[in-house]
Structures are given as C-alpha cells and as structure tokens.
Coordinates of C-alpha atoms in Angstrom, one line a residue:
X276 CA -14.9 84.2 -34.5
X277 CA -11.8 82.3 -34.6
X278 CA -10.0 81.7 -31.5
X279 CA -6.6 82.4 -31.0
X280 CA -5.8 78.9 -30.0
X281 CA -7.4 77.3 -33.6
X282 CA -4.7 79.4 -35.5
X283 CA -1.5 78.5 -37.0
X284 CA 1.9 79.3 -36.1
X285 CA 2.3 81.8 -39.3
X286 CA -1.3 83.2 -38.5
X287 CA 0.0 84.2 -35.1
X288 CA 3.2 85.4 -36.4
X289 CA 1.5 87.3 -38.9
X290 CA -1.2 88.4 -36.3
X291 CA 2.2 90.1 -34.2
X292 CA 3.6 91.4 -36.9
X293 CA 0.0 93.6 -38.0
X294 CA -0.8 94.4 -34.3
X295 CA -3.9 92.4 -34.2
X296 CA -2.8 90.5 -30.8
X297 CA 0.6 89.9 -28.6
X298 CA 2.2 86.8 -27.8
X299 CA 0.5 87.2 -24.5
X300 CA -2.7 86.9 -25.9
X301 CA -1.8 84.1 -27.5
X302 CA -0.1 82.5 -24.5
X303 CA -2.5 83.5 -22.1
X304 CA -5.3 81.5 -24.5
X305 CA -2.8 78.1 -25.3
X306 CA -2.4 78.0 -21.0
X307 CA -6.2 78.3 -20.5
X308 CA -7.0 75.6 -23.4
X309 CA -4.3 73.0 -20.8
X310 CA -6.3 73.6 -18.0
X311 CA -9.3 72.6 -19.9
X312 CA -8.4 70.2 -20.9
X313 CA -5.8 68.5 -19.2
X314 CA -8.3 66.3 -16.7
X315 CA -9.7 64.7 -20.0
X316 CA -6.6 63.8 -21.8
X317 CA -3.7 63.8 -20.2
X318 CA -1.4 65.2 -22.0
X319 CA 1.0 67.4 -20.1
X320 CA 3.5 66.1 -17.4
X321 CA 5.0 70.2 -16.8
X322 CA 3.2 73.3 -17.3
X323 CA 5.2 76.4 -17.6
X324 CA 2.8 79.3 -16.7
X325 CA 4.8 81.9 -15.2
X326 CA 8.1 81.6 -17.1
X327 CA 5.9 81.4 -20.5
X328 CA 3.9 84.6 -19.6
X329 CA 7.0 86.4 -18.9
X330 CA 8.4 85.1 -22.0
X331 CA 5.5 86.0 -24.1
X332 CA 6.3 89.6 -22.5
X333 CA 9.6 89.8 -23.6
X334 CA 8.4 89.0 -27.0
X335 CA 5.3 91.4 -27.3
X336 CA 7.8 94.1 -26.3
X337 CA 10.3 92.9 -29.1
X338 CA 7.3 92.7 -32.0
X339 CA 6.4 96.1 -30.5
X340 CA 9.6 97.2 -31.3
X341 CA 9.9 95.9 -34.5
X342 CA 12.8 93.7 -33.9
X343 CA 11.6 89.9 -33.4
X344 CA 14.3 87.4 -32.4
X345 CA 13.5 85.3 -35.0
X346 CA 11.1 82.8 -37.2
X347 CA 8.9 82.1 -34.5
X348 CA 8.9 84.6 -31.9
X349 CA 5.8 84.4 -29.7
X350 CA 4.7 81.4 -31.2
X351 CA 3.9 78.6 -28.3
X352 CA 5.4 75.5 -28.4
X353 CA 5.3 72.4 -26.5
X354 CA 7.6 69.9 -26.4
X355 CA 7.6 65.9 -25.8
X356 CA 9.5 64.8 -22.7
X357 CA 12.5 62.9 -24.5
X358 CA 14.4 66.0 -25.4
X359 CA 15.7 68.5 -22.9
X360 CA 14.8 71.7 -21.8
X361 CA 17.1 73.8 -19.7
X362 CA 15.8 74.7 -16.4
X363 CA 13.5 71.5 -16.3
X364 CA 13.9 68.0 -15.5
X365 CA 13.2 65.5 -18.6
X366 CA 11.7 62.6 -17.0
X367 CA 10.9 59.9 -19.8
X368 CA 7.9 58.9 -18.6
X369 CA 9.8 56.8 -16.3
X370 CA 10.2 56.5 -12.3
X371 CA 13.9 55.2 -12.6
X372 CA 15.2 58.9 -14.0
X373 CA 15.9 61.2 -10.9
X374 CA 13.6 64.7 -11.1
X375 CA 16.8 66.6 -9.1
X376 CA 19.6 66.1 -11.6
X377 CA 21.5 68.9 -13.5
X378 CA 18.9 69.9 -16.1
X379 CA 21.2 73.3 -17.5
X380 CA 21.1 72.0 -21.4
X381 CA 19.0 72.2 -24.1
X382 CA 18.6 69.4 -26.7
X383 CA 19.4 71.1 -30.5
X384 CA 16.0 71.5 -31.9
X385 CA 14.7 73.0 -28.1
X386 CA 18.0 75.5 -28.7
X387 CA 16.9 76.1 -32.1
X388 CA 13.3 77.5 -31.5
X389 CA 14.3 79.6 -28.3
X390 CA 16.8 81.4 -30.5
X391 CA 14.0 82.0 -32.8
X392 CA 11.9 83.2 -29.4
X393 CA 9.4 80.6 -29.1
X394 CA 7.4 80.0 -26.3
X395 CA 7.8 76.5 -24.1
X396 CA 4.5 76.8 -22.6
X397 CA 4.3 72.9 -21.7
X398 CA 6.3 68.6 -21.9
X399 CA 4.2 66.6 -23.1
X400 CA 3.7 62.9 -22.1
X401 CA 5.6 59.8 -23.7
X402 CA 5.4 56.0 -22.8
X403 CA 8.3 55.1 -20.6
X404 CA 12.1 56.1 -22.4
X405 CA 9.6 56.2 -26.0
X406 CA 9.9 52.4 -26.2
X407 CA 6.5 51.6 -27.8
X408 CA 3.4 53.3 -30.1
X409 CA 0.8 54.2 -27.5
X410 CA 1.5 56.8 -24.5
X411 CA 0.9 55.3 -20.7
X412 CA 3.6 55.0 -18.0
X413 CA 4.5 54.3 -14.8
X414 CA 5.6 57.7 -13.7
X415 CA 2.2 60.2 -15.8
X416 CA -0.2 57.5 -16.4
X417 CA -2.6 57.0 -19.7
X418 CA -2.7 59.8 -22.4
X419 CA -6.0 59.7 -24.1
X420 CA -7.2 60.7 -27.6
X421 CA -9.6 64.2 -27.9
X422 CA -11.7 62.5 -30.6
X423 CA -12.7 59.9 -27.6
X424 CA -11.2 59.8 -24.4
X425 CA -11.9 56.2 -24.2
X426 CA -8.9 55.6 -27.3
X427 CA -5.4 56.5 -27.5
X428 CA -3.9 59.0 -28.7
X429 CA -1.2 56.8 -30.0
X430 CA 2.5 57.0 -29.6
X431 CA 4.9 57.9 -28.5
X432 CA 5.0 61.6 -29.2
X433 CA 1.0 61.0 -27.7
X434 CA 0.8 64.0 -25.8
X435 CA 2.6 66.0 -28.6
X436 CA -0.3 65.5 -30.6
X437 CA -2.8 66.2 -28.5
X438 CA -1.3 69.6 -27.4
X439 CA -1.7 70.6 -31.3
X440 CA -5.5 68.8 -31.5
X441 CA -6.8 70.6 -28.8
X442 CA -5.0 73.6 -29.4
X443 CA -2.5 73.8 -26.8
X444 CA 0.1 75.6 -29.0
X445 CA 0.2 75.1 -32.8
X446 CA 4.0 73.5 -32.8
X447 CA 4.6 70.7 -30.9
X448 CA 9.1 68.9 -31.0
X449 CA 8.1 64.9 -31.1
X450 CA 10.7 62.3 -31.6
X451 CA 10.1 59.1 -34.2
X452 CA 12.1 55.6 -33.6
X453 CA 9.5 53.1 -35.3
X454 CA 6.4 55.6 -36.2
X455 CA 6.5 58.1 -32.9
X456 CA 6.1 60.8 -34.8
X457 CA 3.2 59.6 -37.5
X458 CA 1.5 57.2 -35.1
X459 CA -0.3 59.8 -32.8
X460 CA -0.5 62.2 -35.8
X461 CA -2.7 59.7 -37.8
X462 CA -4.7 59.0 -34.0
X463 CA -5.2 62.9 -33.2
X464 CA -5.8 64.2 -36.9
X465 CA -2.9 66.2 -36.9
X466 CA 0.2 66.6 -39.6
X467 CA 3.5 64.7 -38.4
X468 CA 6.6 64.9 -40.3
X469 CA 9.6 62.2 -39.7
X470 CA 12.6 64.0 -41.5
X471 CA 15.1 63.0 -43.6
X472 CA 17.3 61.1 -40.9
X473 CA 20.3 63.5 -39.7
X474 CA 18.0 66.7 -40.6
X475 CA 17.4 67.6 -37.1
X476 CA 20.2 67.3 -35.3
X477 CA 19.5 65.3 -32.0
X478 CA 21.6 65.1 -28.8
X479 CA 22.4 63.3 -26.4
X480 CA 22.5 60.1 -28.8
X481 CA 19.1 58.1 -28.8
X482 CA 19.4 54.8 -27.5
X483 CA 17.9 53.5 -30.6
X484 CA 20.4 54.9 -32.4
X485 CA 19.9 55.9 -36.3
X486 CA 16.4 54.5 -35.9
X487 CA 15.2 58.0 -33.6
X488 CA 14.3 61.2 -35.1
X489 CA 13.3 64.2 -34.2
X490 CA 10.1 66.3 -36.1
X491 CA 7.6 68.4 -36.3
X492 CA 4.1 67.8 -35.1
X493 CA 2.1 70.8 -36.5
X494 CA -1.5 72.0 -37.7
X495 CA -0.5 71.8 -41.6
X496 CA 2.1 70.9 -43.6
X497 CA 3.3 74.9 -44.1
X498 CA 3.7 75.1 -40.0
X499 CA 5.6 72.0 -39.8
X500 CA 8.3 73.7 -43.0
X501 CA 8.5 77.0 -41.1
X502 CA 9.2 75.1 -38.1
X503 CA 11.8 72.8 -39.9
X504 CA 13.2 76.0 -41.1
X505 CA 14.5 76.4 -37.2
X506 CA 15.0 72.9 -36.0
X507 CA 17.3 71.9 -38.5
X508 CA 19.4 74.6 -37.8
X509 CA 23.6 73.1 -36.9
X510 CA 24.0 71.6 -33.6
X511 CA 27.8 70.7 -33.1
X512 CA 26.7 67.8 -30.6
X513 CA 25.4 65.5 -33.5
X514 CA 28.0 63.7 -35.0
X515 CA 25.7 62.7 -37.7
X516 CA 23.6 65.6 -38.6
X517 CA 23.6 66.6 -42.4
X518 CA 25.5 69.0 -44.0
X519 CA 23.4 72.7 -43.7
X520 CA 20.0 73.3 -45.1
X521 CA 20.0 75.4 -48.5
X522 CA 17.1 77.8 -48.9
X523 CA 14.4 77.6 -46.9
X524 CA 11.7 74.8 -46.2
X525 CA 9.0 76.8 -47.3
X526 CA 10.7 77.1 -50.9
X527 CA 8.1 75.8 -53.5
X528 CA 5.8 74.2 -51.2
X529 CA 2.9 76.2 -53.1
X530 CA 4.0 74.0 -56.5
X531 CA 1.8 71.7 -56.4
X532 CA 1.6 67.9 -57.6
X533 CA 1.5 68.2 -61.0
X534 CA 3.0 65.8 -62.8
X535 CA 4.3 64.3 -60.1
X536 CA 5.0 60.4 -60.1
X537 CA 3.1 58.4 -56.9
X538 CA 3.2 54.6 -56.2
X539 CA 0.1 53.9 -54.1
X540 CA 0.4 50.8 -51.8
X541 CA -3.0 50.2 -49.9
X542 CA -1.8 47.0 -48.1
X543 CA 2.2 46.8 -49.0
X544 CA 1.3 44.3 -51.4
X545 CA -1.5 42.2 -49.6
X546 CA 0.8 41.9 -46.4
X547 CA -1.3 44.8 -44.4
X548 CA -5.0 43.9 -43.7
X549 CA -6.6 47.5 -43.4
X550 CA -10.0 48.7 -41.6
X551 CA -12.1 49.4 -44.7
X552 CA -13.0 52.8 -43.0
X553 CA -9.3 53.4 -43.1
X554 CA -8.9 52.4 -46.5
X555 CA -11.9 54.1 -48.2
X556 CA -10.7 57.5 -47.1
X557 CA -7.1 56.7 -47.5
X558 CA -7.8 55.6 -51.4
X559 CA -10.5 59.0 -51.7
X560 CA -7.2 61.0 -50.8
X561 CA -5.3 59.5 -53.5
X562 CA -8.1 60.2 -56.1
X563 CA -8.0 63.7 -55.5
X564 CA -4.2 63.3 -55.6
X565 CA -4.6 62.2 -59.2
X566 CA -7.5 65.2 -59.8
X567 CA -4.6 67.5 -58.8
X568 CA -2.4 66.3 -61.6
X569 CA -0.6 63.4 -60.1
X570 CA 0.3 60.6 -61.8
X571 CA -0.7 57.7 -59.7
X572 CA 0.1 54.1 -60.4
X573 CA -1.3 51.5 -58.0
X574 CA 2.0 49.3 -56.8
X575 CA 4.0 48.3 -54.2
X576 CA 7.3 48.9 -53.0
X577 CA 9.6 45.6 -52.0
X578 CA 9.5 45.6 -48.3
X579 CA 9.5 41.9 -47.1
X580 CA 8.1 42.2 -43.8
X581 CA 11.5 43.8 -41.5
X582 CA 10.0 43.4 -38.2
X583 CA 13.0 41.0 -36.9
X584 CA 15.6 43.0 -37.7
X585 CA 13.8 46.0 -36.4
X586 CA 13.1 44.3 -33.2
X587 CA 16.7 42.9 -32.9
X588 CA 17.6 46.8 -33.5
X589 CA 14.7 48.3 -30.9
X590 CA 14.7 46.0 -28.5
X591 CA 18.8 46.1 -28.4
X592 CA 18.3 49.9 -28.0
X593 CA 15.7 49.5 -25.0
X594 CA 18.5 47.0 -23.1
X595 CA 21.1 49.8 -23.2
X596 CA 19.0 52.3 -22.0
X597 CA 18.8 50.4 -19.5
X598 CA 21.6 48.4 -18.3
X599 CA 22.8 50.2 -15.5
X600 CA 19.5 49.9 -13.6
X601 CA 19.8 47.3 -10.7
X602 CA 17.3 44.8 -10.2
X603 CA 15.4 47.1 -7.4
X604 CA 14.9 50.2 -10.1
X605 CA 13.9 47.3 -12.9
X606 CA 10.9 46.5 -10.9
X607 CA 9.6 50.2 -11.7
X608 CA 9.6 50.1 -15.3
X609 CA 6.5 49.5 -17.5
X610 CA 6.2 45.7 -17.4
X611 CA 6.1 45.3 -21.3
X612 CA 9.3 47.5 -21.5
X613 CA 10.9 44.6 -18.9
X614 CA 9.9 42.1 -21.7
X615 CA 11.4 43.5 -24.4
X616 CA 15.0 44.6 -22.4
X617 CA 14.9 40.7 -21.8
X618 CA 14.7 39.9 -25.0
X619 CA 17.2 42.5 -26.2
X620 CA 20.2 41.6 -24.0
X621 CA 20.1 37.9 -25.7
X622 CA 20.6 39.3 -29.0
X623 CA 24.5 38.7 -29.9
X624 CA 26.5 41.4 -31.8
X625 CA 26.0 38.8 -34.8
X626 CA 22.5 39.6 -34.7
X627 CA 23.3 43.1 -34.6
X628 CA 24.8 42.9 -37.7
X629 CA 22.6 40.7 -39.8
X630 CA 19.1 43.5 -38.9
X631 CA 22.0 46.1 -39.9
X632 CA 22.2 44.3 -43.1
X633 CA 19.1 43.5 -43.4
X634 CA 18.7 47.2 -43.4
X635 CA 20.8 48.1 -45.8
X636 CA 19.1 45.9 -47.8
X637 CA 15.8 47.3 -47.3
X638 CA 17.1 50.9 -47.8
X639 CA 18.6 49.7 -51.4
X640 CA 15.3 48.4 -52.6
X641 CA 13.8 51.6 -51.5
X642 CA 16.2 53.7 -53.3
X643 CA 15.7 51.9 -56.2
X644 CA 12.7 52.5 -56.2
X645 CA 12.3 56.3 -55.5
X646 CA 14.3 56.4 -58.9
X647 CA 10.7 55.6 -60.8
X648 CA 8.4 57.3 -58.5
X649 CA 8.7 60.8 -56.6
X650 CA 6.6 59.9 -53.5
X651 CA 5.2 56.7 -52.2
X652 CA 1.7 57.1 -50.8
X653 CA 0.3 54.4 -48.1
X654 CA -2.4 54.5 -44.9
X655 CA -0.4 55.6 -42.1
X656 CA -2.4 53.3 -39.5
X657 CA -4.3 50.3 -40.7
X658 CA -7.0 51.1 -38.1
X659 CA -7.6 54.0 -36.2
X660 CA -7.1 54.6 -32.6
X661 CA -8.5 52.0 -30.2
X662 CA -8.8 51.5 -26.3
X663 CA -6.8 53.6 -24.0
X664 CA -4.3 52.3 -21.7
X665 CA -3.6 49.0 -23.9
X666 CA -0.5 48.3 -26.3
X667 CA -2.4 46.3 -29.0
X668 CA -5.7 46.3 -29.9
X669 CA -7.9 43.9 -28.2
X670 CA -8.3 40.5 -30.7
X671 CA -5.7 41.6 -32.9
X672 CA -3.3 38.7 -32.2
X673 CA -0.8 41.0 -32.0
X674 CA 2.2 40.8 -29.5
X675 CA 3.9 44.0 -29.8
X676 CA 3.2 47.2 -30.9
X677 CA 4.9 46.7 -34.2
X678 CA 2.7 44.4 -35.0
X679 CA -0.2 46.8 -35.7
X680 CA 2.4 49.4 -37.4
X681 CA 3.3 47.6 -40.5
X682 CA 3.5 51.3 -42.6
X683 CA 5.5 53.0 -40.0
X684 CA 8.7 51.6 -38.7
X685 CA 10.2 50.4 -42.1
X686 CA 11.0 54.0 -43.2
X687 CA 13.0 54.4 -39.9
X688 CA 15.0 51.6 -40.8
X689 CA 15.6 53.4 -44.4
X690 CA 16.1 57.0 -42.7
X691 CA 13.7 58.2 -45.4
X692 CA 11.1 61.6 -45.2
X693 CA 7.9 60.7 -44.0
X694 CA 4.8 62.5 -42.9
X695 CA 0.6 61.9 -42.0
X696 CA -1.7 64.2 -43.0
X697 CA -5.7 63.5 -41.6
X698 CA -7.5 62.7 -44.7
X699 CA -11.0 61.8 -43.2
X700 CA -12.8 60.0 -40.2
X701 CA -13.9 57.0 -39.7
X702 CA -17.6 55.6 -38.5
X703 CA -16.8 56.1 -35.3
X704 CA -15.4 59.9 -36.2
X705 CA -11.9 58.9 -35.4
X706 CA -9.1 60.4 -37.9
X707 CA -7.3 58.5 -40.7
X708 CA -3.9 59.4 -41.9
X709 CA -2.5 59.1 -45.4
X710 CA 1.3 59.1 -45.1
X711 CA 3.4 60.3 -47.6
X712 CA 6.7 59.1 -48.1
X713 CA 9.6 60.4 -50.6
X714 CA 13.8 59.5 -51.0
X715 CA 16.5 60.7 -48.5
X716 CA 16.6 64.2 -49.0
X717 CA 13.3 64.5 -50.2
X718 CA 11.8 66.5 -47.1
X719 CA 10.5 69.8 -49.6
X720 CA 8.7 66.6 -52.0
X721 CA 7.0 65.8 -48.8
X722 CA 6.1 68.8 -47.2
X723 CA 4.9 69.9 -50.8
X724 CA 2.7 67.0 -51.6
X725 CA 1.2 67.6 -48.3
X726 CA 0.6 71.0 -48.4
X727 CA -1.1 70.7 -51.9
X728 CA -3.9 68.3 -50.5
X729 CA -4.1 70.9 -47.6
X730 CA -4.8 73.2 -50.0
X731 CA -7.5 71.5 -51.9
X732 CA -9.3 70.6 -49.2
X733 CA -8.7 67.1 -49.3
X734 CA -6.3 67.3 -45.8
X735 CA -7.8 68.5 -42.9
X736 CA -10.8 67.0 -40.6
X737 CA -13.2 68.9 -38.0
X738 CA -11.3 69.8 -34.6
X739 CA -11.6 67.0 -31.6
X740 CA -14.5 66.7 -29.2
X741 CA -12.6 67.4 -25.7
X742 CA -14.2 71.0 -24.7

C-alpha cells in the first residue's frame, strides 16, 4: 500500500479533491516521517506541529466544502531557512542572526503558496547565510544524506532535499546562488529546478545578487510545474522579477522530446573529470533520450572555466553580508565562510566589473548557442555525495566548493533554466543526476524534457535507506 508520505503533491490534491484522505491525514503522516527521521539526518532546524495541524484543519474543512484556496491547498510544504516565514525567526544557519527580531513578513514565493493554502509543516537546514554546496553550520550542525548518513546531502538547499527524499512533504522552496538548488537534488535523488533568473520573485535582495534564485525542489518534474505555477506568482518587492507568467507551467509538459535538439557535454569539453559511475548512468539517460525521439549530438558548449569571476562575484556577496558584524560576532561564523569574506573585501570595484563582463560574456556564448540546440544536457555532479561534515572531498585537491561543481555555477552566472533529475545509482547506491539545461525563458523546455524521462522510466531511483 502506498503511504501517504511517498505521494506527490497532485496525488494528494487529487486524493482531497475524491475524498480518499484530508490534509490532516496527510499532515499528520509528513510530521510523523520528521520525527523519524530527524535523529538520522538532520534536516529540520523548526518544526511546526501545532500551527500545521490546525492548518491542515482549516483546509480539510475547505476541500469538504468544495471551495479550496487554491493550487495547493493541503499540500505540505517545507521550506529552506533563507527565505522568511511570518511568525518564525529565519536564522541562516548562522549564530550572528538574532532568533527575537521582528519576523511579521513573508518572502514572495512563502506568500505565494499560503495564498494557494499550503501547509508549512517544517525550515529546513542550510550552511551558514547559503555560502557554500554542502549543509553544516555553526548554529544546526551537519545535515546528512538518507542514502548514507555517513555522506552529505549536498548544498545548500541540503535539508530541502532531504525533507522531499524521505518524505517529509512532497514540495520543498530552496534557493540556488552557484548550484544550491541542483547540488543536494543530484545528492538526495530528488528533482531540483533553478528557474529562469527573475521567475520567482525573491525578497529581501540576496546578497549574491543576480547570482541567487529561488526553486522548486520536488518528487518529479510535474510537482515542481504545479508548484512554479504558484511561486512565480507577482511580488511587488522584486525590482527585477519578469514580467507575468502566461498560461500555466504544466502547459505541454506531456509533449514529449521528439524532435527535440540536445548537445550532450559529458566533461564540458575534457575540462570535468567525472566518476565513471556518474558518467555511465548520466550517458544511459541520454540514450534513452535519443530512443524518445531526441536528436542528440555529442558537443560542448564554450564555457572557459568562470570560476574567478564567479568567486570575485560570490565571495564579494559573502563580504556584504557581512560587514556590519564586529570582530566579536566574526569569531562565530563557519571558519571557511571567514576565509572567503577575507578574500572578498580585497576585491576592488574594478574587479567587480571585469567577473561582470566576464559574465556577460559567458551568457553571449551561451545564447548563441541555444540558437542550434533546444536543451543542453550534462552530469549535474561529477561524483556523488561524499563524507558528511566536509566542504570537499577528501584527495580531491580542491580548495573550495566550486571546485568540485564545475556543471553547476556557470548557469547562475548566465541566469539560464536548469534542473536535476536522478537518473541511476552509483556502486555504492548513491544517486546521480542528469541536469538539463535550456535558454532564458526556456523553464516549460526544461520541465518538459524532464518530465518525459519521468515518464519513461528512465528518471526516478528507489526511495533512501533512513527508516
């Protein structure tokens, strides 16, 4: 029998909606699967049991009525601990941000899906302010990954995707600066979509700037459309949101790949060594792409490796975040976060520019090149996840956390679509994500391609080994 907490977010609707269960059912099930797993993982940093329950009651007697709120009404929902959720304190993951300010506001995509009458049932955990791609801080400790609680779950949106593995709510709101969003999707064998930058509207302003998005973390690509259809919703606070959302999300995401033009780069042109676990699975994906009717052509898209100007950008970011913090409140931040606010406050507003045009140059080439093929198709991770607790793998060489996300952080600097789908495990039966990435404005082309390897079977891998 299927359990209540393996379903999706339009299962459960649709389950409402027939009389089959009641959001409190559903809710009652999501809060049981945290306490169950919590100990193990992690993943939580606020758990909101009572007001949920009474919210799921207000929504079984609305569904009872006939007269839901909205898209998702009932549905639970978790939400990463970047974004802010009236009536709670958003903490960052850091010690330095003070639990007993005024927490009265929503941020736009929270707004969005409590119009719609979704359920917060929990925050989810996120490395300290989101700077890097695994989830540990100072203030909530390690987040670990349900496939092996010895890995991690990736980051920063870490405990985002563990709420969806272990089936602490099927929608989870992550945020995406340099991979946030994909990272611990591709870890936790979830779907994560990074949308079209300006899609979601986010507020207050990231201090990363036009690098940070917020998206979906969801069980399938469908979920993650329906739930775009509410978090892209207008939000008068974003100066730079896009102009409104025509039809819906969900509009021919059933049309399959037929005909559709993919580049497929395995390594980015030989500068990516990948795990030939990783690989193997990523490349079986793309085969079946091509049995679906794709047109696949093996190439590779210009990006000379960006990673200065993306540090000059990120790191610049983490500085300002920072900057008002005497030297008392420094001493609690993450260590590595320390490093990098050094590093950022020597960067002149010269070198500001120069990874601004070095982006621009980056998102030309990329344009360019969406003008021959429809979707570009690469391994989201070049390894899957390894030890908890630890920014880089051990023996990689790597310094930073960018330097073992090569397929990730470039599309933030280009503001383009991107999402993970799990397309397989790995010896060790950790997941392996193919991401999928398509022009600005190419969300549907992205959420369709997705959806039509969900369908054939080709996305999807066996649920995560935390009870």
């Amino acid at each position: 029998m299927t359990r209540l907490t393996d379903l999706t977010a339009a299962q459960l609707v649709d389950g409402y909606r027939k009389g089959e269960f009641s959001p409190v059912d559903a809710v009652e099930a999501v809060l049981r699967r945290i306490e169950e797993t919590q100990d193990a993982v992690n993943a939580f940093v606020l758990v909101n049991g009572d007001e949920s329950l009474a919210a799921a009651r207000a929504s079984a007697d609305r569904w009872q009525r006939g007269e839901p709120a909205g898209l998702l009404d009932g549905v639970p929902v978790t939400v990463k601990d970047l974004l802010l959720m009236r009536g709670h304190p958003t903490l960052r993951g850091s010690l330095t941000v003070d639990a007993d300010g005024s927490w009265d506001e929503d941020a736009p995509s929270v707004a969005r899906l409590r119009e719609h009458g979704a359920v917060f049932v929990a925050k989810t955990t996120t490395p300290e302010f989101g700077w890097k791609g695994v989830t540990d801080s100072p203030r909530y400790g390690v987040t670990r990954n349900p496939y092996d609680t010895a890995r991690t779950s990736g980051g920063s949106s870490g405990g985002s995707a563990v709420a969806v593995a272990v089936g602490a709510g099927p929608l989870s709101l992550g945020t995406d600066g340099g991979g946030s969003v994909r990272i611990p999707a591709s870890f936790c064998g979830i779907f994560g979509l990074k949308p079209t930058y300006g899609r979601v509207p986010l507020y207050p302003v990231s201090a990363f700037g036009t690098l940070s998005h917020v998206g979906p973390m969801t069980r399938d690509a469908a979920d993650a459309a329906l739930m775009m259809d509410v978090i892209s919703g207008p939000d008068a606070r974003d100066w730079s949101q896009l102009g409104p959302v025509t039809g819906s999300f969900l509009d021919g995401i059933d049309g399959g790949v037929r005909g559709l033009r993919v580049a497929f780069s395995p390594t980015l042109g030989g500068q990516v060594a990948v795990r030939p676990a990783v690989a193997a699975a990523v490349r079986r994906a793309v085969e079946g792409l091509a049995g679906l009717g794709a047109y696949v052509e093996e190439t590779d898209p210009d990006l000379t490796e960006p990673v200065d100007a993306f540090h000059t950008l990120w790191f610049s970011g983490a500085a300002g975040v920072t900057h008002a913090l005497g030297p008392d409140r420094r001493e609690l931040l993450d260590p590595g976060l320390r490093e990098i606010i050094t590093a950022g406050a020597r960067y002149s507003a010269q070198d500001y520019i120069t990874a601004t045009d070095t982006r621009a140059e980056l998102g030309r080439r990329m344009g360019r090149f969406h003008e021959t093929y429809d979707v570009l198709v690469t391994p989201t991770m070049p390894l899957t996840a390894f030890e908890a607790g630890a920014e880089v793998p051990a023996g990689s060489g790597a310094r930073r956390w960018t330097g073992w996300t090569p397929f990730t952080y470039p599309f933030n600097m280009t503001q383009q679509p991107a999402a993970t789908v799990p397309c397989g495990l790995d010896g060790d039966g950790l997941p392996v994500g193919l991401q999928i990435v398509a022009a600005r404005h190419g969300d549907r082309t992205v959420l369709r391609t997705a959806h039509a390897l969900y369908e054939a079977g080709i996305a999807g891998i066996p649920a995560p080994s935390v009870p």
